[in-house]
PDB file of C-alpha atoms in Angstrom:
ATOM      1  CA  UNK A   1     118.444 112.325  66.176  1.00 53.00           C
ATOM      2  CA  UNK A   2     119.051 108.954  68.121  1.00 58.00           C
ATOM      3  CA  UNK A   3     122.963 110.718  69.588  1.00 52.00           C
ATOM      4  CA  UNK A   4     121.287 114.219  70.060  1.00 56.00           C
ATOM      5  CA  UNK A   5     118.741 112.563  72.437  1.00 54.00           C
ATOM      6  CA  UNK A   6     121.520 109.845  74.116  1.00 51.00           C
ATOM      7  CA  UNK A   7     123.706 112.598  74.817  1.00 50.00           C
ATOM      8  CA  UNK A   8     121.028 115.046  75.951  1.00 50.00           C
ATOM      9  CA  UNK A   9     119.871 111.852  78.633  1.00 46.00           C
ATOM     10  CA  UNK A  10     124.174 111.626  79.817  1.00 51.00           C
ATOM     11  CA  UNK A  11     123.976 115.110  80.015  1.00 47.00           C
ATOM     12  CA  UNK A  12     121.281 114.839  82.555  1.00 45.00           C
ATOM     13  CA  UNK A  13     122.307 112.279  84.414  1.00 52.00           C
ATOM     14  CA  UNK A  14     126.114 113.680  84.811  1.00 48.00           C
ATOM     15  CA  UNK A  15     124.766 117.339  85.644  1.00 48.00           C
ATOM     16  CA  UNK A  16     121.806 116.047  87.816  1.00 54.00           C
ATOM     17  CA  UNK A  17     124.262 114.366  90.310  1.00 58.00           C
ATOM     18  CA  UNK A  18     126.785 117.145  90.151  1.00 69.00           C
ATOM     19  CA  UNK A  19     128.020 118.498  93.852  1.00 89.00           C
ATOM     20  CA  UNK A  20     126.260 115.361  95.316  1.00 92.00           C
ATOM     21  CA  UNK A  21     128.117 112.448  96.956  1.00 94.00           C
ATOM     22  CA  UNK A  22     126.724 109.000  97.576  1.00 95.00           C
ATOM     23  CA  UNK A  23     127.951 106.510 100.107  1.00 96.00           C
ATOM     24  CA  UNK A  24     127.070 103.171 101.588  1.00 97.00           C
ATOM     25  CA  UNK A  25     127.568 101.379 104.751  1.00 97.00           C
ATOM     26  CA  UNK A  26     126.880 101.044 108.437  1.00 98.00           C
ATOM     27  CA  UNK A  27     124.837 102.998 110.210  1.00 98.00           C
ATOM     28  CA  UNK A  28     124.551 103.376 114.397  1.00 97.00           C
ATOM     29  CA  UNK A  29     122.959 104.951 117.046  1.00 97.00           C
ATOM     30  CA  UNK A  30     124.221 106.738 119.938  1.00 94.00           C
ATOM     31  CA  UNK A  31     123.708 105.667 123.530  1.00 91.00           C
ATOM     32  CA  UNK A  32     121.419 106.792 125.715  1.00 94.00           C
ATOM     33  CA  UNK A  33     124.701 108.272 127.865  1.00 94.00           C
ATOM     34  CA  UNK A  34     125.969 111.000 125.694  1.00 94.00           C
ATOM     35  CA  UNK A  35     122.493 112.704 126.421  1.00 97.00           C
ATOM     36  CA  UNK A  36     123.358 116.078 127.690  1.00 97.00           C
ATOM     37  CA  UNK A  37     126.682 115.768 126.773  1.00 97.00           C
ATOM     38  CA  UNK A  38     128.559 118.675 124.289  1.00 97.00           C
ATOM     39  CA  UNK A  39     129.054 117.310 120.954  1.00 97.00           C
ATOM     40  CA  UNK A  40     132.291 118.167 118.231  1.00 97.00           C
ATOM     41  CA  UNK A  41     130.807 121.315 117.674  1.00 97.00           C
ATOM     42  CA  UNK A  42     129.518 122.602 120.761  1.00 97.00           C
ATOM     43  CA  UNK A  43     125.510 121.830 120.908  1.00 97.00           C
ATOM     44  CA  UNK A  44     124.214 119.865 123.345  1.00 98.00           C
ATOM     45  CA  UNK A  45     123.225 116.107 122.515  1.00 97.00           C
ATOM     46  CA  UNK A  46     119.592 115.591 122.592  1.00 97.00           C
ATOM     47  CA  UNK A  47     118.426 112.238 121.465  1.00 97.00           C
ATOM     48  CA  UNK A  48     115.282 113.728 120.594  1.00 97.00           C
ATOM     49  CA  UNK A  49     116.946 115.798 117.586  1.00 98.00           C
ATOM     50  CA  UNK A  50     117.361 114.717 114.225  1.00 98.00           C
ATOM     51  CA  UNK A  51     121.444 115.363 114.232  1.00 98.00           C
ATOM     52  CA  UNK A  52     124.229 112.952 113.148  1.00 98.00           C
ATOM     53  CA  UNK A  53     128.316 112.128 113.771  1.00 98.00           C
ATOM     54  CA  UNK A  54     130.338 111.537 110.707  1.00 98.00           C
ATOM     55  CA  UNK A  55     134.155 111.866 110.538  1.00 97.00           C
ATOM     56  CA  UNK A  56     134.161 114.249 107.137  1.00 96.00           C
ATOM     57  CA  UNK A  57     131.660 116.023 106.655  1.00 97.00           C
ATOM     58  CA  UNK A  58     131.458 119.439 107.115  1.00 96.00           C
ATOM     59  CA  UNK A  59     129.425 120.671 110.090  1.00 97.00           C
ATOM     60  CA  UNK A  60     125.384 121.552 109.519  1.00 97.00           C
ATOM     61  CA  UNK A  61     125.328 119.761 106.410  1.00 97.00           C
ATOM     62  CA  UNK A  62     122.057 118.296 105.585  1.00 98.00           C
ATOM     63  CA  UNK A  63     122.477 114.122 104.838  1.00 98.00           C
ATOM     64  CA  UNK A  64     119.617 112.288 103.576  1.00 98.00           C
ATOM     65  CA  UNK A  65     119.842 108.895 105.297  1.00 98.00           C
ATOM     66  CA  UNK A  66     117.808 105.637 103.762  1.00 98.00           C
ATOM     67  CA  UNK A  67     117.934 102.403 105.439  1.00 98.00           C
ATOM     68  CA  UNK A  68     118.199  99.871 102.250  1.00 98.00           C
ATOM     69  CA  UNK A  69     116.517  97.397 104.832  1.00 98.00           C
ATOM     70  CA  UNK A  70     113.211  98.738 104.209  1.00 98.00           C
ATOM     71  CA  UNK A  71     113.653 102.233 102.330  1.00 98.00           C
ATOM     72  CA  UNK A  72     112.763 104.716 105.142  1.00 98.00           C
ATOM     73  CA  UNK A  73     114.479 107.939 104.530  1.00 98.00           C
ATOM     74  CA  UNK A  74     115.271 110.767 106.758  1.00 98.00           C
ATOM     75  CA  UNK A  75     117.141 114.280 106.606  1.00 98.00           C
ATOM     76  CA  UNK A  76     119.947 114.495 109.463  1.00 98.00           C
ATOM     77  CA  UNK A  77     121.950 117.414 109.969  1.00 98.00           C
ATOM     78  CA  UNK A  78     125.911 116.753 110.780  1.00 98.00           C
ATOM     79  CA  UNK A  79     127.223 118.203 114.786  1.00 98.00           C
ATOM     80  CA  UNK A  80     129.412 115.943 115.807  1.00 98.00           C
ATOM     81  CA  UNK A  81     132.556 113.322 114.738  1.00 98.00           C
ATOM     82  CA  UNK A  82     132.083 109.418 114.516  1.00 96.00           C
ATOM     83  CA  UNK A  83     131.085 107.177 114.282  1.00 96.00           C
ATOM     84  CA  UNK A  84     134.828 105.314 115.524  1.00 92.00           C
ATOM     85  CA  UNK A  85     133.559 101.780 115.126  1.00 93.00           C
ATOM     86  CA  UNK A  86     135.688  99.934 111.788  1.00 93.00           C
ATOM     87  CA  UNK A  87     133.206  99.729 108.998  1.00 92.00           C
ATOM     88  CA  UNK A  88     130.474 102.370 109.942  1.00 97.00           C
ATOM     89  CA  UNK A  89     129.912 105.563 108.244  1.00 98.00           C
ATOM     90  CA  UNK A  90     127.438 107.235 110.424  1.00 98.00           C
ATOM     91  CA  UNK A  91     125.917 107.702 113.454  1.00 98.00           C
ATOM     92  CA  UNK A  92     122.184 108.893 114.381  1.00 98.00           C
ATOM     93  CA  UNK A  93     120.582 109.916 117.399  1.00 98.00           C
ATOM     94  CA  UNK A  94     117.705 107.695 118.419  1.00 97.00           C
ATOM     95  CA  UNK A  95     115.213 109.408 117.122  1.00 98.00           C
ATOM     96  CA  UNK A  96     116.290 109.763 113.609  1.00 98.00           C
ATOM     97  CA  UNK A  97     117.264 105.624 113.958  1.00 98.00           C
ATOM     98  CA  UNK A  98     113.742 105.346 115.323  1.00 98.00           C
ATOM     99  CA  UNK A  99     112.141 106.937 112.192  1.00 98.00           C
ATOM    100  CA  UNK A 100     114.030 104.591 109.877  1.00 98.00           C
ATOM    101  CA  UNK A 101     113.397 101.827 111.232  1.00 98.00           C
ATOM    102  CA  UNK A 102     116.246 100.104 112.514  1.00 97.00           C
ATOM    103  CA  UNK A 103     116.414 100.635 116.671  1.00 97.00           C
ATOM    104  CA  UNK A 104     115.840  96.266 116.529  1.00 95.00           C
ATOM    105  CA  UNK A 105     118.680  95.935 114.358  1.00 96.00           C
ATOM    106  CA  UNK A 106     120.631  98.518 116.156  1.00 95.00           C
ATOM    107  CA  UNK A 107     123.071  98.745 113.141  1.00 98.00           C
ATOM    108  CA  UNK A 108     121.485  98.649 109.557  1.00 98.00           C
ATOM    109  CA  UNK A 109     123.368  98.892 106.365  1.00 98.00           C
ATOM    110  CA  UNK A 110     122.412 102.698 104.863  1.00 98.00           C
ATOM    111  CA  UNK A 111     122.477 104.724 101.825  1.00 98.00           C
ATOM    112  CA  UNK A 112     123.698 108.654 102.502  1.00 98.00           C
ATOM    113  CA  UNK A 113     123.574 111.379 100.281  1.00 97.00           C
ATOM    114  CA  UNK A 114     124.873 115.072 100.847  1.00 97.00           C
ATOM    115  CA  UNK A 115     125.677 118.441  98.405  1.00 94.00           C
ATOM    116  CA  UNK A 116     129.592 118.636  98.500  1.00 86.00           C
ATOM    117  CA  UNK A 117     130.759 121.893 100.133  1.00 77.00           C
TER     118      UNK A 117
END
């Protein structure tokens, strides 16, 4: 009884993960001057968006972005390459770094989690 249940709770856990990746690291906003400008994949920046760069991942994927700072949480969607600063893993427009909290900090130290393609 006691391995039936252990292995049904491993199961779980190993399936309930499964396609999902989990990284952590530096987050970054963009400047006020790429406004207007044509991102990696051809939309126009708008800082008012809730869009993302990351060097990877695939374009239009969904990341869920939590600052560990204070554990706000929001849904970004990739269009564009970056963040090209050593040590950073993404960058957010300033609304989305707005909504998390960290415009002060102006780089905050992030959880993200996507479905692998």
């Amino acid at each position: 009884m006691k391995f039936r249940f252990l292995f049904s709770l491993i199961a779980l856990v190993l399936f309930s993960s499964c396609g999902y990746v989990t990284k952590t690291g530096l987050a970054s906003y963009y400047a006020d001057y790429y406004e207007g400008r044509t991102t990696a994949n051809g939309e126009i920046f708008r800082q008012g968006k809730k869009t993302a760069a990351h060097k990877t991942i695939n374009f239009g994927t969904k990341v869920y972005v939590t600052n560990l700072k204070n554990n706000k949480s929001i849904t970004v969607r990739v269009n564009d390459r970056g963040p090209f600063v050593k040590g950073r893993i993404i960058d957010l427009t300033k609304s989305a770094a707005e909504e998390i909290g960290m415009i002060e900090d102006g780089v905050a130290k992030v959880k993200i989690r996507y479905k692998k393609r």
